[in-house]
mmCIF file of C-alpha atoms in Angstrom:
data_model
loop_
_atom_site.group_PDB
_atom_site.id
_atom_site.type_symbol
_atom_site.label_atom_id
_atom_site.label_comp_id
_atom_site.label_asym_id
_atom_site.label_seq_id
_atom_site.Cartn_x
_atom_site.Cartn_y
_atom_site.Cartn_z
ATOM 1 C CA MET A 1 -23.995 -28.937 4.888
ATOM 2 C CA ILE A 2 -22.204 -31.577 2.780
ATOM 3 C CA ARG A 3 -24.076 -33.362 0.020
ATOM 4 C CA SER A 4 -23.848 -36.887 -1.397
ATOM 5 C CA MET A 5 -23.160 -37.480 -5.004
ATOM 6 C CA THR A 6 -25.826 -40.016 -5.251
ATOM 7 C CA GLY A 7 -29.325 -38.632 -6.056
ATOM 8 C CA PHE A 8 -32.460 -38.809 -8.159
ATOM 9 C CA GLY A 9 -35.146 -36.297 -9.098
ATOM 10 C CA ARG A 10 -38.058 -36.420 -11.549
ATOM 11 C CA ALA A 11 -40.551 -33.907 -12.605
ATOM 12 C CA VAL A 12 -43.511 -33.941 -15.176
ATOM 13 C CA LYS A 13 -45.393 -30.799 -16.326
ATOM 14 C CA GLU A 14 -47.782 -29.826 -19.073
ATOM 15 C CA LEU A 15 -46.793 -26.452 -20.440
ATOM 16 C CA ASP A 16 -48.302 -24.617 -23.388
ATOM 17 C CA GLY A 17 -49.177 -27.740 -25.363
ATOM 18 C CA TYR A 18 -46.209 -29.887 -24.247
ATOM 19 C CA VAL A 19 -45.885 -32.566 -21.779
ATOM 20 C CA ILE A 20 -42.257 -32.386 -20.558
ATOM 21 C CA THR A 21 -40.551 -34.986 -18.342
ATOM 22 C CA VAL A 22 -37.099 -34.506 -16.859
ATOM 23 C CA GLU A 23 -35.281 -37.175 -14.813
ATOM 24 C CA ILE A 24 -31.905 -36.586 -13.207
ATOM 25 C CA LYS A 25 -29.811 -39.200 -11.445
ATOM 26 C CA SER A 26 -26.198 -39.383 -10.369
ATOM 27 C CA VAL A 27 -23.590 -41.602 -8.765
ATOM 28 C CA ASN A 28 -20.123 -40.815 -7.461
ATOM 29 C CA HIS A 29 -17.378 -39.757 -9.787
ATOM 30 C CA ARG A 30 -14.064 -37.883 -9.339
ATOM 31 C CA TYR A 31 -15.254 -35.014 -11.588
ATOM 32 C CA PHE A 32 -18.455 -33.825 -13.232
ATOM 33 C CA GLU A 33 -19.514 -36.088 -16.104
ATOM 34 C CA PHE A 34 -22.768 -35.489 -17.924
ATOM 35 C CA SER A 35 -24.813 -37.664 -20.277
ATOM 36 C CA SER A 36 -28.284 -37.141 -21.623
ATOM 37 C CA ARG A 37 -31.148 -38.889 -23.528
ATOM 38 C CA ILE A 38 -33.139 -36.314 -25.469
ATOM 39 C CA PRO A 39 -35.423 -36.729 -28.487
ATOM 40 C CA ARG A 40 -33.303 -36.331 -31.662
ATOM 41 C CA GLN A 41 -35.159 -33.233 -32.935
ATOM 42 C CA TYR A 42 -34.450 -31.463 -29.563
ATOM 43 C CA GLY A 43 -30.765 -32.261 -29.479
ATOM 44 C CA PHE A 44 -29.987 -28.510 -29.126
ATOM 45 C CA LEU A 45 -31.070 -28.832 -25.493
ATOM 46 C CA ASP A 46 -28.068 -31.017 -24.546
ATOM 47 C CA ASP A 47 -25.463 -28.264 -24.066
ATOM 48 C CA LYS A 48 -27.998 -26.057 -22.314
ATOM 49 C CA LEU A 49 -28.877 -28.823 -19.872
ATOM 50 C CA LYS A 50 -25.319 -29.698 -19.196
ATOM 51 C CA SER A 51 -24.342 -26.099 -18.363
ATOM 52 C CA TYR A 52 -27.465 -25.540 -16.298
ATOM 53 C CA ILE A 53 -27.130 -28.762 -14.213
ATOM 54 C CA ASN A 54 -23.409 -28.223 -13.812
ATOM 55 C CA SER A 55 -24.208 -24.841 -12.266
ATOM 56 C CA ASN A 56 -25.994 -26.819 -9.495
ATOM 57 C CA VAL A 57 -23.796 -29.899 -9.314
ATOM 58 C CA SER A 58 -20.100 -29.774 -9.204
ATOM 59 C CA ARG A 59 -19.204 -33.431 -8.953
ATOM 60 C CA GLY A 60 -20.731 -36.787 -9.934
ATOM 61 C CA LYS A 61 -21.677 -38.849 -12.988
ATOM 62 C CA VAL A 62 -24.990 -37.309 -13.974
ATOM 63 C CA ASP A 63 -27.489 -38.918 -16.290
ATOM 64 C CA CYS A 64 -30.372 -36.840 -17.513
ATOM 65 C CA PHE A 65 -33.507 -37.961 -19.446
ATOM 66 C CA VAL A 66 -35.794 -35.397 -21.210
ATOM 67 C CA GLY A 67 -39.147 -36.491 -22.745
ATOM 68 C CA ILE A 68 -41.094 -33.882 -24.804
ATOM 69 C CA GLU A 69 -44.573 -34.739 -26.084
ATOM 70 C CA ALA A 70 -46.290 -32.198 -28.345
ATOM 71 C CA LEU A 71 -50.059 -32.142 -27.578
ATOM 72 C CA ASP A 72 -50.941 -29.432 -30.127
ATOM 73 C CA THR A 73 -50.396 -31.065 -33.494
ATOM 74 C CA GLU A 74 -52.373 -28.613 -35.627
ATOM 75 C CA SER A 75 -49.189 -26.578 -36.380
ATOM 76 C CA ALA A 76 -46.954 -29.670 -36.521
ATOM 77 C CA ASP A 77 -45.214 -31.055 -39.577
ATOM 78 C CA VAL A 78 -44.440 -34.762 -40.200
ATOM 79 C CA VAL A 79 -40.998 -34.831 -41.714
ATOM 80 C CA VAL A 80 -39.501 -37.815 -43.584
ATOM 81 C CA ASN A 81 -35.927 -38.753 -42.689
ATOM 82 C CA HIS A 82 -34.965 -39.686 -46.208
ATOM 83 C CA THR A 83 -31.414 -40.800 -45.271
ATOM 84 C CA LEU A 84 -32.653 -43.160 -42.649
ATOM 85 C CA ALA A 85 -35.544 -44.403 -44.773
ATOM 86 C CA GLY A 86 -33.193 -45.155 -47.641
ATOM 87 C CA ALA A 87 -30.855 -47.041 -45.389
ATOM 88 C CA TYR A 88 -33.754 -49.185 -44.124
ATOM 89 C CA VAL A 89 -34.950 -49.888 -47.732
ATOM 90 C CA LYS A 90 -31.367 -50.828 -48.776
ATOM 91 C CA ALA A 91 -31.061 -53.206 -45.821
ATOM 92 C CA LEU A 92 -34.376 -54.824 -46.637
ATOM 93 C CA GLN A 93 -33.382 -55.264 -50.222
ATOM 94 C CA GLU A 94 -30.180 -56.893 -49.115
ATOM 95 C CA LEU A 95 -32.104 -59.297 -46.917
ATOM 96 C CA GLU A 96 -34.430 -60.003 -49.820
ATOM 97 C CA GLU A 97 -31.617 -60.852 -52.278
ATOM 98 C CA ARG A 98 -29.352 -62.774 -49.929
ATOM 99 C CA TYR A 99 -32.046 -64.981 -48.417
ATOM 100 C CA ASP A 100 -34.446 -65.191 -51.392
ATOM 101 C CA LEU A 101 -37.250 -63.532 -49.500
ATOM 102 C CA LYS A 102 -40.444 -62.016 -50.857
ATOM 103 C CA ALA A 103 -40.613 -58.291 -51.109
ATOM 104 C CA ASP A 104 -43.672 -57.670 -48.989
ATOM 105 C CA TYR A 105 -42.885 -54.313 -47.583
ATOM 106 C CA GLY A 106 -44.213 -50.885 -48.597
ATOM 107 C CA ALA A 107 -44.220 -47.285 -47.479
ATOM 108 C CA SER A 108 -46.374 -48.029 -44.419
ATOM 109 C CA THR A 109 -43.961 -50.758 -43.286
ATOM 110 C CA VAL A 110 -40.837 -48.573 -43.711
ATOM 111 C CA SER A 111 -42.570 -45.653 -41.938
ATOM 112 C CA ARG A 112 -42.965 -47.753 -38.782
ATOM 113 C CA TYR A 113 -39.202 -48.030 -38.335
ATOM 114 C CA PRO A 114 -37.738 -45.780 -35.631
ATOM 115 C CA ASP A 115 -37.177 -42.167 -36.553
ATOM 116 C CA VAL A 116 -38.223 -42.546 -40.227
ATOM 117 C CA LEU A 117 -41.099 -40.139 -39.609
ATOM 118 C CA VAL A 118 -40.388 -37.239 -37.254
ATOM 119 C CA VAL A 119 -43.139 -34.962 -35.793
ATOM 120 C CA ARG A 120 -41.888 -31.455 -35.591
ATOM 121 C CA LYS A 121 -43.728 -28.289 -34.696
ATOM 122 C CA SER A 122 -43.503 -25.781 -37.433
ATOM 123 C CA GLU A 123 -40.964 -22.957 -36.788
ATOM 124 C CA GLU A 124 -40.415 -24.145 -33.256
ATOM 125 C CA ASP A 125 -38.958 -21.408 -31.026
ATOM 126 C CA GLU A 126 -35.906 -23.086 -29.417
ATOM 127 C CA ASP A 127 -35.481 -20.507 -26.729
ATOM 128 C CA ALA A 128 -39.113 -20.658 -25.804
ATOM 129 C CA LEU A 129 -38.941 -24.498 -25.546
ATOM 130 C CA TRP A 130 -35.811 -24.364 -23.445
ATOM 131 C CA GLU A 131 -37.491 -22.101 -20.969
ATOM 132 C CA LYS A 132 -40.245 -24.660 -20.654
ATOM 133 C CA VAL A 133 -37.751 -27.532 -20.234
ATOM 134 C CA LYS A 134 -35.789 -25.460 -17.615
ATOM 135 C CA THR A 135 -38.921 -24.888 -15.626
ATOM 136 C CA VAL A 136 -39.414 -28.717 -15.343
ATOM 137 C CA CYS A 137 -35.697 -29.215 -14.781
ATOM 138 C CA ASP A 138 -35.768 -26.811 -11.845
ATOM 139 C CA GLU A 139 -38.407 -29.010 -10.156
ATOM 140 C CA ALA A 140 -36.443 -32.174 -10.857
ATOM 141 C CA LEU A 141 -33.194 -30.487 -9.660
ATOM 142 C CA GLU A 142 -34.915 -29.495 -6.440
ATOM 143 C CA LYS A 143 -35.920 -33.023 -5.671
ATOM 144 C CA PHE A 144 -32.509 -34.291 -6.824
ATOM 145 C CA VAL A 145 -30.547 -31.908 -4.597
ATOM 146 C CA ALA A 146 -32.908 -32.618 -1.634
ATOM 147 C CA MET A 147 -32.097 -36.268 -1.853
ATOM 148 C CA ARG A 148 -28.368 -35.666 -2.013
ATOM 149 C CA THR A 149 -28.629 -33.299 1.017
ATOM 150 C CA VAL A 150 -30.579 -35.833 3.041
ATOM 151 C CA GLU A 151 -27.986 -38.468 2.399
ATOM 152 C CA GLY A 152 -25.243 -35.917 3.012
ATOM 153 C CA ALA A 153 -26.762 -35.227 6.503
ATOM 154 C CA LYS A 154 -26.430 -38.881 7.492
ATOM 155 C CA MET A 155 -22.860 -38.936 6.192
ATOM 156 C CA ARG A 156 -22.075 -35.853 8.225
ATOM 157 C CA GLU A 157 -23.270 -37.493 11.419
ATOM 158 C CA ASP A 158 -21.167 -40.527 10.798
ATOM 159 C CA ILE A 159 -18.000 -38.694 9.907
ATOM 160 C CA PHE A 160 -18.462 -36.309 12.935
ATOM 161 C CA SER A 161 -18.892 -39.136 15.391
ATOM 162 C CA ARG A 162 -15.808 -40.879 13.979
ATOM 163 C CA GLY A 163 -13.858 -37.642 14.248
ATOM 164 C CA GLN A 164 -14.825 -37.399 17.929
ATOM 165 C CA PHE A 165 -13.691 -40.941 18.468
ATOM 166 C CA ILE A 166 -10.240 -40.050 16.928
ATOM 167 C CA LEU A 167 -9.994 -37.112 19.285
ATOM 168 C CA GLU A 168 -10.675 -39.350 22.279
ATOM 169 C CA CYS A 169 -7.763 -41.607 20.994
ATOM 170 C CA VAL A 170 -5.594 -38.478 20.652
ATOM 171 C CA SER A 171 -6.388 -37.503 24.262
ATOM 172 C CA PHE A 172 -5.407 -40.996 25.500
ATOM 173 C CA ILE A 173 -2.121 -40.790 23.520
ATOM 174 C CA GLU A 174 -1.362 -37.306 24.873
ATOM 175 C CA GLU A 175 -1.851 -38.552 28.544
ATOM 176 C CA ARG A 176 -0.074 -41.831 28.011
ATOM 177 C CA SER A 177 3.040 -40.564 26.141
ATOM 178 C CA PRO A 178 4.714 -38.855 29.229
ATOM 179 C CA GLU A 179 3.978 -41.974 31.249
ATOM 180 C CA THR A 180 6.032 -44.058 28.799
ATOM 181 C CA VAL A 181 9.020 -41.873 29.425
ATOM 182 C CA ARG A 182 8.570 -42.105 33.226
ATOM 183 C CA GLU A 183 8.185 -45.841 33.059
ATOM 184 C CA TYR A 184 11.340 -46.071 30.806
ATOM 185 C CA ASN A 185 13.292 -44.034 33.406
ATOM 186 C CA GLU A 186 12.220 -46.400 36.261
ATOM 187 C CA LYS A 187 12.992 -49.526 34.191
ATOM 188 C CA LEU A 188 16.384 -48.090 33.167
ATOM 189 C CA VAL A 189 17.391 -47.351 36.758
ATOM 190 C CA GLN A 190 16.141 -50.778 37.907
ATOM 191 C CA ARG A 191 18.145 -52.470 35.064
ATOM 192 C CA VAL A 192 21.310 -50.586 35.962
ATOM 193 C CA HIS A 193 20.962 -51.621 39.555
ATOM 194 C CA GLU A 194 20.608 -55.258 38.577
ATOM 195 C CA LEU A 195 23.796 -54.996 36.482
ATOM 196 C CA ILE A 196 26.099 -53.079 38.852
ATOM 197 C CA GLY A 197 24.557 -53.621 42.239
ATOM 198 C CA ASP A 198 24.915 -50.865 44.808
ATOM 199 C CA VAL A 199 27.558 -48.986 42.920
ATOM 200 C CA SER A 200 26.666 -45.276 42.686
ATOM 201 C CA LEU A 201 24.887 -44.419 39.481
ATOM 202 C CA ASP A 202 25.772 -41.680 37.061
ATOM 203 C CA GLU A 203 22.598 -39.666 37.322
ATOM 204 C CA ASN A 204 23.569 -37.351 34.491
ATOM 205 C CA ARG A 205 24.009 -40.302 32.161
ATOM 206 C CA ILE A 206 20.590 -41.651 33.004
ATOM 207 C CA ILE A 207 19.034 -38.270 32.550
ATOM 208 C CA GLN A 208 20.715 -38.056 29.137
ATOM 209 C CA GLU A 209 19.428 -41.497 27.993
ATOM 210 C CA VAL A 210 15.859 -40.710 29.240
ATOM 211 C CA ALA A 211 16.040 -37.256 27.502
ATOM 212 C CA ILE A 212 17.106 -39.050 24.185
ATOM 213 C CA LEU A 213 14.181 -41.476 24.470
ATOM 214 C CA ALA A 214 11.732 -38.698 25.381
ATOM 215 C CA ASP A 215 12.786 -36.822 22.166
ATOM 216 C CA LYS A 216 12.359 -39.904 20.101
ATOM 217 C CA VAL A 217 8.900 -40.849 21.302
ATOM 218 C CA ALA A 218 7.547 -37.329 21.653
ATOM 219 C CA VAL A 219 4.298 -37.053 19.742
ATOM 220 C CA ALA A 220 3.160 -33.617 20.828
ATOM 221 C CA GLU A 221 3.486 -32.144 17.253
ATOM 222 C CA GLU A 222 1.602 -34.971 15.699
ATOM 223 C CA THR A 223 -1.258 -34.831 18.204
ATOM 224 C CA VAL A 224 -1.543 -31.083 17.838
ATOM 225 C CA ARG A 225 -1.836 -31.429 13.991
ATOM 226 C CA LEU A 226 -4.299 -34.288 14.416
ATOM 227 C CA ARG A 227 -6.530 -32.052 16.517
ATOM 228 C CA SER A 228 -6.156 -29.330 13.896
ATOM 229 C CA HIS A 229 -7.060 -31.668 11.066
ATOM 230 C CA ILE A 230 -10.087 -32.971 12.922
ATOM 231 C CA GLY A 231 -11.210 -29.351 13.512
ATOM 232 C CA GLN A 232 -10.871 -28.648 9.787
ATOM 233 C CA LEU A 233 -12.833 -31.877 9.040
ATOM 234 C CA ASN A 234 -15.660 -30.688 11.194
ATOM 235 C CA SER A 235 -15.718 -27.257 9.471
ATOM 236 C CA PHE A 236 -15.775 -28.964 6.105
ATOM 237 C CA ILE A 237 -18.736 -31.120 6.926
ATOM 238 C CA ASP A 238 -20.752 -28.032 7.797
ATOM 239 C CA SER A 239 -19.650 -26.141 4.651
ATOM 240 C CA ASP A 240 -22.191 -25.224 1.966
ATOM 241 C CA GLU A 241 -19.477 -25.503 -0.654
ATOM 242 C CA PRO A 242 -18.341 -28.722 -2.429
ATOM 243 C CA VAL A 243 -15.535 -30.047 -0.161
ATOM 244 C CA GLY A 244 -15.132 -33.693 -1.180
ATOM 245 C CA ARG A 245 -11.696 -33.264 -2.724
ATOM 246 C CA LYS A 246 -10.479 -31.133 0.230
ATOM 247 C CA MET A 247 -11.710 -33.701 2.666
ATOM 248 C CA ASP A 248 -9.985 -36.501 0.767
ATOM 249 C CA PHE A 249 -6.677 -34.667 1.030
ATOM 250 C CA LEU A 250 -7.227 -33.948 4.666
ATOM 251 C CA VAL A 251 -7.962 -37.639 5.501
ATOM 252 C CA GLN A 252 -4.606 -38.499 3.866
ATOM 253 C CA GLU A 253 -2.900 -36.034 6.250
ATOM 254 C CA ILE A 254 -4.716 -37.545 9.299
ATOM 255 C CA ASN A 255 -3.505 -40.987 8.260
ATOM 256 C CA ARG A 256 0.021 -39.708 7.869
ATOM 257 C CA GLU A 257 0.092 -38.299 11.467
ATOM 258 C CA ALA A 258 -1.256 -41.474 12.777
ATOM 259 C CA ASN A 259 1.454 -43.466 10.962
ATOM 260 C CA THR A 260 4.168 -41.141 12.453
ATOM 261 C CA ILE A 261 2.836 -41.695 15.971
ATOM 262 C CA GLY A 262 2.728 -45.434 15.395
ATOM 263 C CA SER A 263 6.416 -45.419 14.269
ATOM 264 C CA LYS A 264 7.525 -43.411 17.303
ATOM 265 C CA ALA A 265 5.573 -45.272 19.910
ATOM 266 C CA SER A 266 7.158 -48.255 21.648
ATOM 267 C CA ASP A 267 4.191 -48.590 23.944
ATOM 268 C CA VAL A 268 1.506 -51.284 23.311
ATOM 269 C CA ALA A 269 -1.397 -49.146 24.554
ATOM 270 C CA ILE A 270 -0.502 -46.244 22.238
ATOM 271 C CA ALA A 271 0.009 -48.655 19.304
ATOM 272 C CA ARG A 272 -3.490 -49.977 19.839
ATOM 273 C CA LYS A 273 -4.922 -46.460 19.746
ATOM 274 C CA VAL A 274 -3.082 -45.751 16.534
ATOM 275 C CA VAL A 275 -4.714 -48.874 15.027
ATOM 276 C CA ASP A 276 -8.088 -47.569 16.181
ATOM 277 C CA ILE A 277 -7.488 -44.225 14.572
ATOM 278 C CA LYS A 278 -6.370 -45.695 11.252
ATOM 279 C CA ALA A 279 -9.499 -47.920 11.278
ATOM 280 C CA GLU A 280 -11.745 -44.924 11.698
ATOM 281 C CA VAL A 281 -9.757 -42.963 9.032
ATOM 282 C CA GLU A 282 -10.420 -45.705 6.637
ATOM 283 C CA LYS A 283 -14.135 -45.592 7.261
ATOM 284 C CA ILE A 284 -14.160 -41.808 6.904
ATOM 285 C CA ARG A 285 -12.327 -42.200 3.640
ATOM 286 C CA GLU A 286 -15.001 -44.559 2.321
ATOM 287 C CA GLN A 287 -17.674 -41.997 3.088
ATOM 288 C CA ILE A 288 -15.781 -39.186 1.473
ATOM 289 C CA GLN A 289 -15.667 -40.970 -1.816
ATOM 290 C CA ASN A 290 -19.391 -40.242 -2.141
ATOM 291 C CA ILE A 291 -19.304 -36.564 -1.036
ATOM 292 C CA GLU A 292 -19.682 -33.814 -3.624
#
């Protein structure tokens, strides 16, 4: 079953002294693009999350948020980020000198600035923490994929119904096309009679003219390919594999066949059906832009 590229999933769990939150959301994108927001001290998780999520999601712009709160602080260290603290002090001194301000800051003031003091568990096991985060990520991914699947099911119904409508148009064109040749034959004979009266007609010449027209307006090859393309489209929308790019290419081929029929047809009724097909193709194309 096809899946949408739009989705959201969130999970929160308390595991072995940690409260871990994972949020995953995505929108449509031509390829897989990943970005994350992770506490600085846990930056090692970024590549692991990217690879893990990419194994479940092939296309889409994916944003992932991870929150990690350590409940057990008995074995935690509070580490000073001296580089950042020094930068804050230097900036405060610059403000003090430039604007003649009073130096009313101290260690407690500087420590309240973001990321100056970092709480870090002593000798934290990165692999063990990743396993905990992955457990929560699995739950968030399950909800995320479920949402994409539900939306994909709605898109499948829409695309299938539009494909069936296109097939109805193709059936009309297949029935109507031979009629256009017969009508041309009748009009040609009538026109010749009007021009030359009761003089005997050159039947062979008329047959040749009708045959030439029949060859020019024949759309059997195009309608056969259209039926084949719609059949492929129906198989794609029931596939468990990511097929968005394949469907995008297939829709281009459907549109090309419709254009060819339109250029061959000299019949108003067929031309209208071609317009109807192209309108449905455009609506299918819009849906495909959000299919994984």
